[in-house]
Coordinates of C-alpha atoms and ligand atoms in Angstrom, one line a residue:
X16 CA 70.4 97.3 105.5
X17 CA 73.5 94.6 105.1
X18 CA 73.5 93.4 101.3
X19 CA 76.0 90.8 102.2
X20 CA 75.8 88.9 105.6
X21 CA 79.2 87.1 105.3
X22 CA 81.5 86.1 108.5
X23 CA 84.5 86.1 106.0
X24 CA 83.8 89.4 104.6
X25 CA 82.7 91.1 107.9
X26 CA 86.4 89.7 109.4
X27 CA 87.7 91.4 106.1
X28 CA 86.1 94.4 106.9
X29 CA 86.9 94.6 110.4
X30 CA 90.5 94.1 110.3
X31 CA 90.4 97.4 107.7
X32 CA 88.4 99.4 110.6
X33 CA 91.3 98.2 112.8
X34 CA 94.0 99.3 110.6
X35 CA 92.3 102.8 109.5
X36 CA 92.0 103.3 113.6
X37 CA 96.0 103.0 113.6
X38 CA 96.2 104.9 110.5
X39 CA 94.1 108.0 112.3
X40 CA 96.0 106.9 115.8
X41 CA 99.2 107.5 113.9
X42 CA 98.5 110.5 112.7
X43 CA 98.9 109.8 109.4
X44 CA 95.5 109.9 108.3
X45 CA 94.4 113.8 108.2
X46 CA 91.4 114.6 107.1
X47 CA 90.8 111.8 104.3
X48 CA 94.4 111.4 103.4
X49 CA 95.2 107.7 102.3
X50 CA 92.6 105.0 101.2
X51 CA 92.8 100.9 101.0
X52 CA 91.5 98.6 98.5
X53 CA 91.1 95.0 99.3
X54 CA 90.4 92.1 96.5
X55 CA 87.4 90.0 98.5
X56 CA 86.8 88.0 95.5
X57 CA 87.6 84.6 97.3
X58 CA 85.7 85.8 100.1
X59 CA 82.3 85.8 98.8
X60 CA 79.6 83.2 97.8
X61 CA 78.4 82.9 94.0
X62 CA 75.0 84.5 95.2
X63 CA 77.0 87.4 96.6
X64 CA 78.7 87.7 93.5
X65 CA 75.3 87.4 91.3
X66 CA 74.0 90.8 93.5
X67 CA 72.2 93.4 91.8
X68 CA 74.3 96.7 91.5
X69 CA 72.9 99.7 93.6
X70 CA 75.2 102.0 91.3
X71 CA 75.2 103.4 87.9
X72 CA 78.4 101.8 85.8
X73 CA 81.8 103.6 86.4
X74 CA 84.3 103.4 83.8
X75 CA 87.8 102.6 84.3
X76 CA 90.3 104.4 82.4
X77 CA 91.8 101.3 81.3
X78 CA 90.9 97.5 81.1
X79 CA 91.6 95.8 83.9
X80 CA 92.7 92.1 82.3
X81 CA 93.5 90.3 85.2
X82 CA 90.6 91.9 87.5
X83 CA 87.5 91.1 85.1
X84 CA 84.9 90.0 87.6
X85 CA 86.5 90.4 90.4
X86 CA 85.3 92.3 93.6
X87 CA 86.9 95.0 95.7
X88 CA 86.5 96.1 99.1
X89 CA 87.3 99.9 98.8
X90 CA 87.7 102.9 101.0
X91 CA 85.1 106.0 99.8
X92 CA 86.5 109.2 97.9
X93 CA 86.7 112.4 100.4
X94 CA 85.7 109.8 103.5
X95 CA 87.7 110.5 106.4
X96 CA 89.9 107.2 108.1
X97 CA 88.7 107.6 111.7
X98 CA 85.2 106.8 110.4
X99 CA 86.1 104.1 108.2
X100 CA 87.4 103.1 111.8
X101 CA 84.2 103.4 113.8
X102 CA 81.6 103.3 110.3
X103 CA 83.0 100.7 108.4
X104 CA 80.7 100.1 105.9
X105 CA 79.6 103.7 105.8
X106 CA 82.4 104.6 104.1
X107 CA 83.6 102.1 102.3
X108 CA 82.2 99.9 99.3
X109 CA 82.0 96.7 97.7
X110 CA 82.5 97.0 94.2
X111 CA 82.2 94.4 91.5
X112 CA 84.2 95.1 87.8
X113 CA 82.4 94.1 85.0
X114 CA 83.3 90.6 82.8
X115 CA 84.9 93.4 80.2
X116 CA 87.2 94.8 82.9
X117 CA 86.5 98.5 81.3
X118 CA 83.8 99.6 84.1
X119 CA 83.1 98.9 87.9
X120 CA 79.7 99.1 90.2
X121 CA 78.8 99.3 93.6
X122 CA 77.2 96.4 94.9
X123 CA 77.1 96.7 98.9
X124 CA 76.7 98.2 101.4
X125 CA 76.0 102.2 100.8
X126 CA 76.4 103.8 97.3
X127 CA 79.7 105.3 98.9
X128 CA 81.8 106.2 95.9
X129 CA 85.0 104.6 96.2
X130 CA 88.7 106.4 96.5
X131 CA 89.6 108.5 93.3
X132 CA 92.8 106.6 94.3
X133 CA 90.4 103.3 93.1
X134 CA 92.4 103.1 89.1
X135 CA 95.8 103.2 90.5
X136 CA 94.6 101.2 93.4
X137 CA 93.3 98.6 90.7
X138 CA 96.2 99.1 88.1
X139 CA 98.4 98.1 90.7
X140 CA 96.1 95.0 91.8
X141 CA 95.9 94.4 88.0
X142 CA 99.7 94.2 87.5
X143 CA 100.1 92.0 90.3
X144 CA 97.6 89.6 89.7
X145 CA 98.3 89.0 86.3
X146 CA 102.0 88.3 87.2
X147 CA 100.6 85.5 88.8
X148 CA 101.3 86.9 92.5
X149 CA 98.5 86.3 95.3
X150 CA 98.1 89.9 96.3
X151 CA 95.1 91.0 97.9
X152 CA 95.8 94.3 99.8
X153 CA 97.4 98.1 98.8
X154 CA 97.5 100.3 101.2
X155 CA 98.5 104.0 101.5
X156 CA 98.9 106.4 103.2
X157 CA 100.7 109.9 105.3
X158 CA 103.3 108.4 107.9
X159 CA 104.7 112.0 108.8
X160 CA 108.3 110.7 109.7
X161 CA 108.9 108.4 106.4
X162 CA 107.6 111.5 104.2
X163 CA 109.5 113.9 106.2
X164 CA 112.7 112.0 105.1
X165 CA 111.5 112.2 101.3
X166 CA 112.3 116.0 101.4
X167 CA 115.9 115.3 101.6
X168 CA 117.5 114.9 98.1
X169 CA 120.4 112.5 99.6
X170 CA 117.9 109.9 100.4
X171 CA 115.6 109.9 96.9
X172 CA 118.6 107.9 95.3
X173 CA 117.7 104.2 94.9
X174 CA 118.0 102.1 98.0
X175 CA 119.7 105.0 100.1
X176 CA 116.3 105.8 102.4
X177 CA 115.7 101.9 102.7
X178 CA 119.4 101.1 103.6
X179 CA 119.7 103.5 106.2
X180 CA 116.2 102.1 107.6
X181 CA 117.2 98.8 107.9
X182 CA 120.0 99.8 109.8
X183 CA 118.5 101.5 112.7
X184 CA 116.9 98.7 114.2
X185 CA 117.2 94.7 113.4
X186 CA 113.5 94.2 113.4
X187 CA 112.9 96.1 109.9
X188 CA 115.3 94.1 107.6
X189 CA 113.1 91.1 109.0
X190 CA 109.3 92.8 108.4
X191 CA 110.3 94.6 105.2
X192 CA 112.9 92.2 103.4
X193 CA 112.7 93.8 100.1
X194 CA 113.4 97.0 101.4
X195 CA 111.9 100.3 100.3
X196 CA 111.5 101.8 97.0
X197 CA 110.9 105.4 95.9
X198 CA 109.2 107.2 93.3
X199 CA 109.9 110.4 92.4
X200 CA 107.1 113.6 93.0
X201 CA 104.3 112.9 90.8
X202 CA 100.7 114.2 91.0
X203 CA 98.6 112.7 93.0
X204 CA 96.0 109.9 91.9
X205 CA 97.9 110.4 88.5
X206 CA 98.1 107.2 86.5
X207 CA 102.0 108.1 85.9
X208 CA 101.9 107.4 89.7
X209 CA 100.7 104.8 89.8
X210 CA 102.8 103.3 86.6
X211 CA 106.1 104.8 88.6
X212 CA 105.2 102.4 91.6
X213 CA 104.2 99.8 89.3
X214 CA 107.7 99.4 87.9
X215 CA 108.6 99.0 91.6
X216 CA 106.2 96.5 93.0
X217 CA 108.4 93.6 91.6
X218 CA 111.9 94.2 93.7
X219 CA 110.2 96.3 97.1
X220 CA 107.6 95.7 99.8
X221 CA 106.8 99.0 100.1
X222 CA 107.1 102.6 97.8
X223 CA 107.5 105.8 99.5
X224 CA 106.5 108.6 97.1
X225 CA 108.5 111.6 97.2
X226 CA 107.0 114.7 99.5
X227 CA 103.4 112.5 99.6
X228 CA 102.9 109.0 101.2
X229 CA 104.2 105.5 101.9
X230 CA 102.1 102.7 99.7
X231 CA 102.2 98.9 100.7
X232 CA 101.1 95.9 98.4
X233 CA 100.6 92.2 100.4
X234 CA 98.7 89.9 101.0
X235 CA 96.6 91.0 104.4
X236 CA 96.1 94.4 105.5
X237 CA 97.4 93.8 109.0
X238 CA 100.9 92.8 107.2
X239 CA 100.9 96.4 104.9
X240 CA 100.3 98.0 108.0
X241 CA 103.4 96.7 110.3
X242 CA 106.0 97.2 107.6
X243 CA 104.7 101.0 107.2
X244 CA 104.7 100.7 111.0
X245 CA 108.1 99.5 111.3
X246 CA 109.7 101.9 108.4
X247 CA 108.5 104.1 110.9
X248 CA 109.7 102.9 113.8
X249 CA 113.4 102.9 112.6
X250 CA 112.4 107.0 110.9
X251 CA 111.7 107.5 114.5
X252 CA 115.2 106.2 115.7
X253 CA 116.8 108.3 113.0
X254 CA 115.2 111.7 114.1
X255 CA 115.5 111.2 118.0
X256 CA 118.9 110.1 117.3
X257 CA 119.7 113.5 115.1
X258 CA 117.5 115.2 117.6
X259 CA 120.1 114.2 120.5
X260 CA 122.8 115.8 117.9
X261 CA 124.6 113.1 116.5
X262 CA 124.3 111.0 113.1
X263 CA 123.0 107.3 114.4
X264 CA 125.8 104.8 113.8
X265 CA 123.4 101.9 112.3
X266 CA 123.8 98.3 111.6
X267 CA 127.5 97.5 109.9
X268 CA 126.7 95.6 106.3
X269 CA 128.2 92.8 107.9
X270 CA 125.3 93.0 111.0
X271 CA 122.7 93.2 108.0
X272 CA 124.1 90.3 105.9
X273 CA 124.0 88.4 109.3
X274 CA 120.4 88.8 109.4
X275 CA 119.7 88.5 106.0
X276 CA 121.1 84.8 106.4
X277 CA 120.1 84.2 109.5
X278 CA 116.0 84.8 108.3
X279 CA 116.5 83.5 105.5
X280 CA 115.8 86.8 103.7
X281 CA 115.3 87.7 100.0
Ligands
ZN330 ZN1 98.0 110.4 99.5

């Protein structure tokens, strides 16, 4: 049974099918690799809000300051992408964290149990929000090209990676103008992850972390999707390029700069 009949949620929750379909499409979705959390706060009524929980109270391993009340659509720990794509709400939640911002509970559709992923998810959400920044969406996931390129130790210095991304096509200085950060290897679903991309989130679009996943913060899940989807476009370039035997020429700085004032570019 629907909890929530809402148009603007269910076109919420459809455009995350749509992008966990790519995701699985991509191939960078195996098994239940990645996980999305979106804040729907604006997008549902005061008696949506007001909703009994169908959960027992989760605590969060931190207060949440700039979250308290607010509600979160959120992919389901151990559910696989393709069936977030055809099952939506099978396999994902709605959740709502308390007025203390110290615990979370389910309030629609399934008791699904959301990502283990769901504190940094919210951290991240958290820090952004309370720097005053609109941002609704984080995103991550397995793009096999991007994370390939993390296992070489040229391209874990700052900027290197993104640099040499923008360079192999004109397209991905324009969809990812802040370029790509990177965070060293640290354990998955860690906190110390998600702190290390945290300190990130202010100069880049997207953070690749080292030998794992790319992660992208924005305002509409379409959006996170197309600048993974472009990083990985250009990866593509590179390899096929090296795969042909030579090292791709790329952009000239001056060709970059061109563009960077020609979009009006960060
Ligand atoms: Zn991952």
């Amino acid at each position: 049974m629907k909890l929530i009949k809402n148009d603007k949620l269910e076109c919420q929750i459809a455009d995350v099918a749509e992008v966990a379909g790519y995701l699985w499409q991509r191939g960078w979705a195996e098994r239940n690799g990645g996980n999305i959390s979106v804040n729907v706060t604006d997008l549902l009524t005061d008696e949506e809000k007001a909703l009994p929980a169908i959960s027992e109270r989760y605590p969060l391993p931190k207060v949440m300051n700039a979250l308290k009340g607010n509600f979160f659509l959120v992919t389901g720990t151990n559910r696989r992408m393709r069936y977030v794509a055809s099952h939506p709400m099978e396999n994902m939640a709605v959740i709502r964290i308390s007025d203390t911002g110290d615990w979370y509970e389910i309030i629609a559709d399934n008791p699904v149990r959301p990502t283990s992923e769901l504190p940094s998810h919210l951290s991240m959400h958290d820090y952004l929000k309370g720097r005053g920044i609109d941002n609704k969406v984080v995103l991550h996931t397995h793009p096999t090209d991007l994370v390939a390129m993390t296992h070489n130790r040229a391209f874990l210095q700052p900027d290197v990676l993104g640099k040499l991304l923008w360079s192999m096509i004109p397209e991905t200085r324009v969809i990812v103008p802040k370029g790509l950060g990177i965070v060293p290897y640290k354990l998955p679903g860690s906190l110390e992850l998600a702190d290390a991309t945290i300190r990130l989130l202010d100069r880049y679009d997207v953070v690749m972390w080292e030998k794992h996943g790319a992660l992208a913060v924005g305002g509409d899940v379409i959006e996170c999707f197309d600048m993974i989807d472009t990083l990985s476009k250009s990866a593509q370039i590179y390899l096929q390029a090296r795969a042909m035997g030579f090292e791709p020429e790329g952009l000239t700085d001056e060709q970059s700069e061109e563009l960077r004032k020609a979009f009006r570019l960060v």
